[in-house]
CSV table of N, CA and C in Angstrom, one decimal:
chain,number,residue,atom,x,y,z
A,1,UNK,N,-30.6,-50.1,-6.8
A,1,UNK,CA,-29.3,-49.6,-6.6
A,1,UNK,C,-28.4,-50.7,-6.2
A,2,UNK,N,-27.2,-50.5,-6.7
A,2,UNK,CA,-26.1,-51.7,-6.5
A,2,UNK,C,-25.0,-51.1,-5.6
A,3,UNK,N,-24.5,-52.0,-4.8
A,3,UNK,CA,-23.4,-51.7,-4.0
A,3,UNK,C,-22.1,-51.5,-4.8
A,4,UNK,N,-21.5,-50.4,-4.4
A,4,UNK,CA,-20.2,-50.2,-4.9
A,4,UNK,C,-19.0,-51.0,-4.5
A,5,UNK,N,-19.1,-51.7,-3.4
A,5,UNK,CA,-18.0,-52.5,-2.9
A,5,UNK,C,-18.1,-54.0,-3.5
A,6,UNK,N,-19.3,-54.5,-3.5
A,6,UNK,CA,-19.7,-56.0,-3.8
A,6,UNK,C,-20.2,-56.1,-5.2
A,7,UNK,N,-20.9,-55.1,-5.6
A,7,UNK,CA,-21.5,-55.1,-6.9
A,7,UNK,C,-22.9,-55.8,-6.9
A,8,UNK,N,-23.5,-56.1,-5.7
A,8,UNK,CA,-24.7,-56.7,-5.6
A,8,UNK,C,-25.8,-55.9,-5.5
A,9,UNK,N,-26.9,-56.3,-5.6
A,9,UNK,CA,-28.1,-55.3,-5.6
A,9,UNK,C,-28.6,-55.1,-4.1
A,10,UNK,N,-28.8,-53.9,-3.8
A,10,UNK,CA,-29.1,-53.6,-2.3
A,10,UNK,C,-30.6,-53.8,-2.2
A,11,UNK,N,-30.9,-54.5,-1.0
A,11,UNK,CA,-32.3,-54.7,-0.6
A,11,UNK,C,-33.0,-53.5,0.1
A,12,UNK,N,-32.2,-52.7,0.7
A,12,UNK,CA,-32.9,-51.6,1.5
A,12,UNK,C,-33.3,-50.4,0.8
A,13,UNK,N,-34.2,-49.7,1.2
A,13,UNK,CA,-34.6,-48.3,0.5
A,13,UNK,C,-33.6,-47.4,0.8
A,14,UNK,N,-33.4,-46.6,-0.2
A,14,UNK,CA,-32.4,-45.5,-0.2
A,14,UNK,C,-33.2,-44.3,-0.7
A,15,UNK,N,-33.0,-43.1,0.0
A,15,UNK,CA,-33.7,-41.9,-0.3
A,15,UNK,C,-32.8,-41.1,-1.3
A,16,UNK,N,-33.1,-40.6,-2.4
A,16,UNK,CA,-32.5,-39.8,-3.3
A,16,UNK,C,-33.3,-38.7,-3.3
A,17,UNK,N,-32.9,-37.4,-2.9
A,17,UNK,CA,-33.5,-36.2,-3.0
A,17,UNK,C,-32.6,-35.1,-3.5
A,18,UNK,N,-33.2,-33.8,-3.4
A,18,UNK,CA,-32.5,-32.7,-4.0
A,18,UNK,C,-31.4,-32.3,-2.9
A,19,UNK,N,-30.4,-31.8,-3.6
A,19,UNK,CA,-29.1,-31.4,-2.8
A,19,UNK,C,-29.1,-30.0,-2.7
A,20,UNK,N,-28.9,-29.4,-1.6
A,20,UNK,CA,-28.7,-27.9,-1.4
A,20,UNK,C,-27.4,-27.6,-1.0
A,21,UNK,N,-26.9,-26.6,-1.7
A,21,UNK,CA,-25.4,-26.2,-1.1
A,21,UNK,C,-25.4,-24.7,-1.3
A,22,UNK,N,-24.5,-24.1,-0.5
A,22,UNK,CA,-24.1,-22.7,-0.6
A,22,UNK,C,-22.7,-22.6,-1.1
A,23,UNK,N,-22.4,-21.4,-1.9
A,23,UNK,CA,-21.1,-21.1,-2.4
A,23,UNK,C,-20.5,-20.4,-1.3
A,24,UNK,N,-19.1,-20.9,-1.0
A,24,UNK,CA,-18.4,-20.2,0.0
A,24,UNK,C,-17.7,-19.0,-0.7
A,25,UNK,N,-17.3,-18.1,0.1
A,25,UNK,CA,-16.7,-16.8,-0.4
A,25,UNK,C,-15.1,-17.0,-0.8
A,26,UNK,N,-14.7,-18.2,-0.8
A,26,UNK,CA,-13.2,-18.5,-1.0
A,26,UNK,C,-13.1,-18.6,-2.5
A,27,UNK,N,-13.6,-17.8,-3.3
A,27,UNK,CA,-13.3,-17.7,-4.7
A,27,UNK,C,-12.4,-16.6,-5.2
A,28,UNK,N,-11.7,-16.7,-6.3
A,28,UNK,CA,-10.8,-15.7,-6.6
A,28,UNK,C,-11.3,-14.4,-7.0
A,29,UNK,N,-12.5,-14.3,-7.4
A,29,UNK,CA,-13.2,-13.0,-7.7
A,29,UNK,C,-13.4,-12.2,-6.4
A,30,UNK,N,-13.7,-13.0,-5.3
A,30,UNK,CA,-13.9,-12.3,-4.0
A,30,UNK,C,-12.6,-12.0,-3.3
A,31,UNK,N,-11.5,-12.7,-3.6
A,31,UNK,CA,-10.3,-12.5,-2.8
A,31,UNK,C,-9.2,-11.7,-3.3
A,32,UNK,N,-9.1,-11.4,-4.6
A,32,UNK,CA,-8.1,-10.6,-5.2
A,32,UNK,C,-8.0,-9.2,-4.7
A,33,UNK,N,-6.9,-8.7,-4.7
A,33,UNK,CA,-6.6,-7.3,-4.2
A,33,UNK,C,-5.5,-6.7,-5.0
A,34,UNK,N,-5.7,-5.6,-5.7
A,34,UNK,CA,-4.7,-5.0,-6.5
A,34,UNK,C,-4.5,-3.6,-6.0
A,35,UNK,N,-3.3,-3.1,-6.0
A,35,UNK,CA,-2.9,-1.6,-5.5
A,35,UNK,C,-1.8,-1.3,-6.3
A,36,UNK,N,-1.9,0.0,-6.9
A,36,UNK,CA,-0.7,0.6,-7.5
A,36,UNK,C,-0.1,1.6,-6.7
A,37,UNK,N,-1.0,2.5,-6.3
A,37,UNK,CA,-0.7,3.6,-5.2
A,37,UNK,C,-1.9,4.0,-4.6
A,38,UNK,N,-1.9,4.4,-3.4
A,38,UNK,CA,-3.0,4.9,-2.7
A,38,UNK,C,-2.8,5.6,-1.4
A,39,UNK,N,-3.7,5.3,-0.3
A,39,UNK,CA,-3.5,5.9,1.0
A,39,UNK,C,-2.4,5.4,1.7
A,40,UNK,N,-1.7,6.3,2.4
A,40,UNK,CA,-0.5,5.9,3.1
A,40,UNK,C,-0.7,6.5,4.6
A,41,UNK,N,0.0,5.9,5.5
A,41,UNK,CA,0.0,6.3,6.8
A,41,UNK,C,0.8,7.5,7.1
A,42,UNK,N,0.4,8.7,7.5
A,42,UNK,CA,1.2,9.9,7.5
A,42,UNK,C,2.3,9.8,8.5
A,43,UNK,N,2.3,9.0,9.6
A,43,UNK,CA,3.4,8.7,10.5
A,43,UNK,C,4.6,8.0,9.9
A,44,UNK,N,4.3,6.8,9.2
A,44,UNK,CA,5.3,5.9,8.8
A,44,UNK,C,5.6,6.1,7.2
A,45,UNK,N,4.7,6.8,6.6
A,45,UNK,CA,4.7,7.0,5.2
A,45,UNK,C,4.6,5.6,4.3
A,46,UNK,N,4.1,4.6,5.1
A,46,UNK,CA,4.0,3.3,4.4
A,46,UNK,C,2.4,3.1,4.1
A,47,UNK,N,2.2,2.2,3.2
A,47,UNK,CA,0.8,2.0,2.7
A,47,UNK,C,-0.1,1.5,3.8
A,48,UNK,N,-1.3,1.9,4.1
A,48,UNK,CA,-2.1,1.5,5.0
A,48,UNK,C,-2.5,-0.1,4.8
A,49,UNK,N,-3.1,-0.8,5.7
A,49,UNK,CA,-3.3,-2.1,5.7
A,49,UNK,C,-4.8,-2.4,5.4
A,50,UNK,N,-5.1,-3.5,4.8
A,50,UNK,CA,-6.4,-3.9,4.5
A,50,UNK,C,-7.0,-3.4,3.3
A,51,UNK,N,-7.9,-4.4,2.8
A,51,UNK,CA,-8.6,-4.0,1.5
A,51,UNK,C,-9.7,-3.1,1.8
A,52,UNK,N,-10.2,-3.0,3.0
A,52,UNK,CA,-11.3,-2.0,3.3
A,52,UNK,C,-10.8,-0.6,3.2
A,53,UNK,N,-9.5,-0.4,3.3
A,53,UNK,CA,-9.1,1.0,3.2
A,53,UNK,C,-8.3,1.3,2.1
A,54,UNK,N,-8.3,0.3,1.1
A,54,UNK,CA,-7.5,0.5,-0.1
A,54,UNK,C,-6.1,0.4,0.1
A,55,UNK,N,-5.7,-0.4,1.0
A,55,UNK,CA,-4.3,-0.6,1.5
A,55,UNK,C,-3.5,-1.7,0.7
A,56,UNK,N,-2.4,-2.0,1.1
A,56,UNK,CA,-1.5,-2.9,0.3
A,56,UNK,C,-1.4,-4.3,1.1
A,57,UNK,N,-1.0,-5.3,0.5
A,57,UNK,CA,-0.7,-6.6,1.1
A,57,UNK,C,0.6,-6.6,1.7
A,58,UNK,N,0.8,-7.1,3.0
A,58,UNK,CA,2.2,-7.2,3.5
A,58,UNK,C,3.1,-7.9,2.8
A,59,UNK,N,4.4,-7.3,2.7
A,59,UNK,CA,5.4,-7.8,1.8
A,59,UNK,C,6.5,-8.2,2.9
A,60,UNK,N,6.7,-9.3,3.3
A,60,UNK,CA,7.5,-9.7,4.4
A,60,UNK,C,8.9,-10.0,4.1
A,61,UNK,N,9.6,-10.7,5.0
A,61,UNK,CA,11.0,-11.0,5.0
A,61,UNK,C,11.1,-12.2,4.0
A,62,UNK,N,10.2,-13.2,4.0
A,62,UNK,CA,10.3,-14.3,3.0
A,62,UNK,C,10.1,-13.8,1.6
A,63,UNK,N,9.3,-12.9,1.4
A,63,UNK,CA,9.0,-12.3,0.0
A,63,UNK,C,10.3,-11.5,-0.5
A,64,UNK,N,10.9,-10.8,0.5
A,64,UNK,CA,12.1,-10.0,0.2
A,64,UNK,C,13.2,-11.0,-0.2
A,65,UNK,N,13.3,-12.1,0.5
A,65,UNK,CA,14.4,-13.2,0.3
A,65,UNK,C,14.1,-13.9,-1.1
A,66,UNK,N,12.9,-14.1,-1.4
A,66,UNK,CA,12.6,-14.8,-2.7
A,66,UNK,C,12.9,-13.8,-3.8
A,67,UNK,N,12.7,-12.5,-3.7
A,67,UNK,CA,13.0,-11.6,-4.8
A,67,UNK,C,14.6,-11.5,-4.9
A,68,UNK,N,15.3,-11.5,-3.8
A,68,UNK,CA,16.8,-11.5,-3.8
A,68,UNK,C,17.3,-12.7,-4.4
A,69,UNK,N,16.8,-14.0,-4.2
A,69,UNK,CA,17.1,-15.2,-4.9
A,69,UNK,C,17.0,-15.2,-6.2
A,70,UNK,N,15.9,-14.5,-6.8
A,70,UNK,CA,15.7,-14.6,-8.2
A,70,UNK,C,16.4,-13.4,-8.8
A,71,UNK,N,17.1,-12.5,-8.2
A,71,UNK,CA,17.9,-11.6,-8.9
A,71,UNK,C,17.2,-10.3,-9.3
A,72,UNK,N,16.0,-10.1,-8.5
A,72,UNK,CA,15.0,-9.0,-9.0
A,72,UNK,C,15.3,-7.9,-8.2
A,73,UNK,N,16.5,-7.3,-8.2
A,73,UNK,CA,16.9,-6.1,-7.4
A,73,UNK,C,16.1,-4.9,-7.6
A,74,UNK,N,15.9,-4.6,-9.0
A,74,UNK,CA,15.1,-3.5,-9.3
A,74,UNK,C,13.6,-3.4,-8.8
A,75,UNK,N,12.9,-4.7,-8.9
A,75,UNK,CA,11.6,-4.8,-8.4
A,75,UNK,C,11.6,-4.7,-6.8
A,76,UNK,N,12.6,-5.2,-6.2
A,76,UNK,CA,12.8,-5.1,-4.8
A,76,UNK,C,12.9,-3.6,-4.3
A,77,UNK,N,13.8,-2.9,-5.0
A,77,UNK,CA,14.0,-1.5,-4.6
A,77,UNK,C,12.6,-0.7,-5.0
A,78,UNK,N,12.0,-1.1,-6.1
A,78,UNK,CA,10.8,-0.4,-6.6
A,78,UNK,C,9.6,-0.6,-5.5
A,79,UNK,N,9.4,-1.8,-5.0
A,79,UNK,CA,8.3,-2.2,-4.1
A,79,UNK,C,8.7,-1.8,-2.6
A,80,UNK,N,9.8,-1.9,-2.2
A,80,UNK,CA,10.2,-1.5,-0.8
A,80,UNK,C,10.6,-0.1,-0.5
A,81,UNK,N,11.0,0.6,-1.7
A,81,UNK,CA,11.4,2.0,-1.4
A,81,UNK,C,10.5,3.0,-2.2
A,82,UNK,N,10.6,2.9,-3.5
A,82,UNK,CA,10.0,3.9,-4.3
A,82,UNK,C,8.4,4.0,-4.0
A,83,UNK,N,7.7,2.8,-4.0
A,83,UNK,CA,6.3,3.0,-3.7
A,83,UNK,C,5.8,2.6,-2.4
A,84,UNK,N,6.8,2.6,-1.3
A,84,UNK,CA,6.5,2.3,0.1
A,84,UNK,C,6.6,3.5,0.9
A,85,UNK,N,7.8,3.8,1.3
A,85,UNK,CA,7.9,5.0,2.2
A,85,UNK,C,9.1,5.9,1.6
A,86,UNK,N,9.0,6.2,0.4
A,86,UNK,CA,10.0,7.1,-0.3
A,86,UNK,C,9.8,8.6,0.3
A,87,UNK,N,10.9,9.1,0.8
A,87,UNK,CA,10.8,10.5,1.2
A,87,UNK,C,12.1,11.3,1.0
A,88,UNK,N,12.0,12.5,0.5
A,88,UNK,CA,13.3,13.2,0.5
A,88,UNK,C,13.3,14.3,1.6
A,89,UNK,N,14.5,14.6,2.1
A,89,UNK,CA,14.7,15.6,3.1
A,89,UNK,C,15.8,16.5,2.8
A,90,UNK,N,15.8,17.7,3.3
A,90,UNK,CA,16.8,18.6,3.2
A,90,UNK,C,17.7,18.5,4.4
A,91,UNK,N,19.1,18.7,4.2
A,91,UNK,CA,20.1,18.6,5.3
A,91,UNK,C,20.8,19.9,5.3
A,92,UNK,N,21.0,20.4,6.6
A,92,UNK,CA,21.8,21.6,6.7
A,92,UNK,C,23.3,21.3,6.4
A,93,UNK,N,23.9,22.2,5.6
A,93,UNK,CA,25.3,22.0,5.3
A,93,UNK,C,26.2,22.4,6.4
A,94,UNK,N,25.9,23.1,7.3
A,94,UNK,CA,26.8,23.5,8.4
A,94,UNK,C,26.8,22.3,9.6
A,95,UNK,N,25.5,21.8,9.9
A,95,UNK,CA,25.6,21.1,11.2
A,95,UNK,C,25.1,19.6,10.8
A,96,UNK,N,24.8,19.3,9.5
A,96,UNK,CA,24.3,18.0,9.1
A,96,UNK,C,23.1,17.5,9.7
A,97,UNK,N,22.2,18.4,10.1
A,97,UNK,CA,21.0,18.0,10.7
A,97,UNK,C,19.9,18.1,9.8
A,98,UNK,N,18.7,17.5,9.9
A,98,UNK,CA,17.5,17.7,9.0
A,98,UNK,C,17.0,19.1,9.2
A,99,UNK,N,16.5,19.6,8.0
A,99,UNK,CA,15.9,20.8,8.1
A,99,UNK,C,14.4,20.7,8.0
A,100,UNK,N,13.7,21.6,8.8
A,100,UNK,CA,12.3,21.5,8.8
A,100,UNK,C,11.7,22.6,8.0
A,101,UNK,N,10.6,22.2,7.3
A,101,UNK,CA,9.9,23.2,6.4
A,101,UNK,C,8.7,23.9,7.2
A,102,UNK,N,8.8,25.2,7.2
A,102,UNK,CA,7.8,25.9,8.0
A,102,UNK,C,7.2,27.0,7.0
A,103,UNK,N,5.9,27.1,7.0
A,103,UNK,CA,5.3,28.0,6.1
A,103,UNK,C,5.6,29.5,6.6
A,104,UNK,N,6.1,30.3,5.8
A,104,UNK,CA,6.4,31.7,6.1
A,104,UNK,C,5.5,32.6,5.3
A,105,UNK,N,4.9,33.5,6.0
A,105,UNK,CA,4.0,34.4,5.2
A,105,UNK,C,4.8,35.6,4.8
A,106,UNK,N,5.0,36.0,3.5
A,106,UNK,CA,5.7,37.1,3.1
A,106,UNK,C,4.8,37.9,2.3
A,107,UNK,N,4.8,39.3,2.7
A,107,UNK,CA,4.0,40.3,1.9
A,107,UNK,C,4.9,40.7,0.7
A,108,UNK,N,4.4,40.5,-0.4
A,108,UNK,CA,5.0,41.0,-1.7
A,108,UNK,C,4.3,42.4,-2.2
A,109,UNK,N,5.1,43.2,-2.7
A,109,UNK,CA,4.5,44.5,-3.3
A,109,UNK,C,4.7,44.5,-4.8
A,110,UNK,N,5.0,43.4,-5.4
A,110,UNK,CA,5.3,43.5,-6.8
A,110,UNK,C,4.0,43.5,-7.6
A,111,UNK,N,4.3,43.7,-9.0
A,111,UNK,CA,3.1,43.8,-9.8
A,111,UNK,C,2.4,42.5,-10.0
A,112,UNK,N,3.2,41.4,-10.0
A,112,UNK,CA,2.5,40.1,-10.2
A,112,UNK,C,1.8,39.7,-9.0
A,113,UNK,N,2.2,40.0,-7.8
A,113,UNK,CA,1.4,39.8,-6.5
A,113,UNK,C,0.1,40.6,-6.5
A,114,UNK,N,0.2,41.9,-7.0
A,114,UNK,CA,-0.9,42.7,-7.1
A,114,UNK,C,-2.1,42.2,-8.1
A,115,UNK,N,-1.7,41.6,-9.2
A,115,UNK,CA,-2.7,41.0,-10.1
A,115,UNK,C,-3.1,39.6,-9.7
A,116,UNK,N,-2.6,39.1,-8.6
A,116,UNK,CA,-3.1,37.8,-8.2
A,116,UNK,C,-2.3,36.6,-8.8
A,117,UNK,N,-1.2,36.8,-9.4
A,117,UNK,CA,-0.4,35.8,-9.8
A,117,UNK,C,0.5,35.1,-8.8
A,118,UNK,N,0.9,36.0,-7.9
A,118,UNK,CA,1.8,35.6,-6.8
A,118,UNK,C,1.1,34.9,-5.6
A,119,UNK,N,1.9,34.2,-4.7
A,119,UNK,CA,1.3,33.5,-3.5
A,119,UNK,C,1.7,34.3,-2.4
A,120,UNK,N,0.8,34.4,-1.3
A,120,UNK,CA,1.1,34.9,-0.1
A,120,UNK,C,1.9,34.0,0.9
A,121,UNK,N,1.7,32.8,0.7
A,121,UNK,CA,2.4,31.7,1.5
A,121,UNK,C,3.4,31.1,0.8
A,122,UNK,N,4.5,30.9,1.3
A,122,UNK,CA,5.7,30.1,0.7
A,122,UNK,C,6.3,29.3,1.7
A,123,UNK,N,6.9,28.2,1.3
A,123,UNK,CA,7.6,27.3,2.3
A,123,UNK,C,8.9,27.7,2.4
A,124,UNK,N,9.4,28.0,3.7
A,124,UNK,CA,10.8,28.4,3.9
A,124,UNK,C,11.5,27.3,4.7
A,125,UNK,N,12.6,26.8,4.3
A,125,UNK,CA,13.3,25.8,4.9
A,125,UNK,C,14.4,26.4,5.9
A,126,UNK,N,14.2,26.1,7.1
A,126,UNK,CA,15.2,26.7,8.2
A,126,UNK,C,15.8,25.4,9.0
A,127,UNK,N,16.9,25.8,9.5
A,127,UNK,CA,17.7,24.8,10.5
A,127,UNK,C,17.5,25.3,11.9
A,128,UNK,N,16.8,24.5,12.7
A,128,UNK,CA,16.5,24.8,14.1
A,128,UNK,C,17.6,24.7,14.9
A,129,UNK,N,18.6,23.9,14.6
A,129,UNK,CA,19.8,23.8,15.4
A,129,UNK,C,20.8,25.0,15.2
A,130,UNK,N,21.0,25.4,13.9
A,130,UNK,CA,21.9,26.6,13.6
A,130,UNK,C,21.3,27.8,14.1
A,131,UNK,N,20.0,28.0,13.8
A,131,UNK,CA,19.4,29.3,14.1
A,131,UNK,C,18.9,29.4,15.5
């Protein structure tokens, strides 16, 4: 064997043996995470966190700023509003407060209900402030 620095022949014995190595888990196939829609937190209506729960990747302030700088307003609205915590609510026309949906059990005596086509439970929207 020859020296890599001087180019002279080495006089000492050098052991050349088998090399053993293990592959680390830092490969693309082990790290990628994709989500179109999935589980959401019922309190905040935002996607849950973590690959274990089928959640989303955090989309922070710097990512938001980069989308704004690139002029991708539609993508920004799509990711942060439509697919994140989008929710519609009913508003009372008299007092401008949010209406709550409560299940109201109504007995119907129509022919459609008798044949099993109707439903006995319907959602009724009421204003708790006005009523």
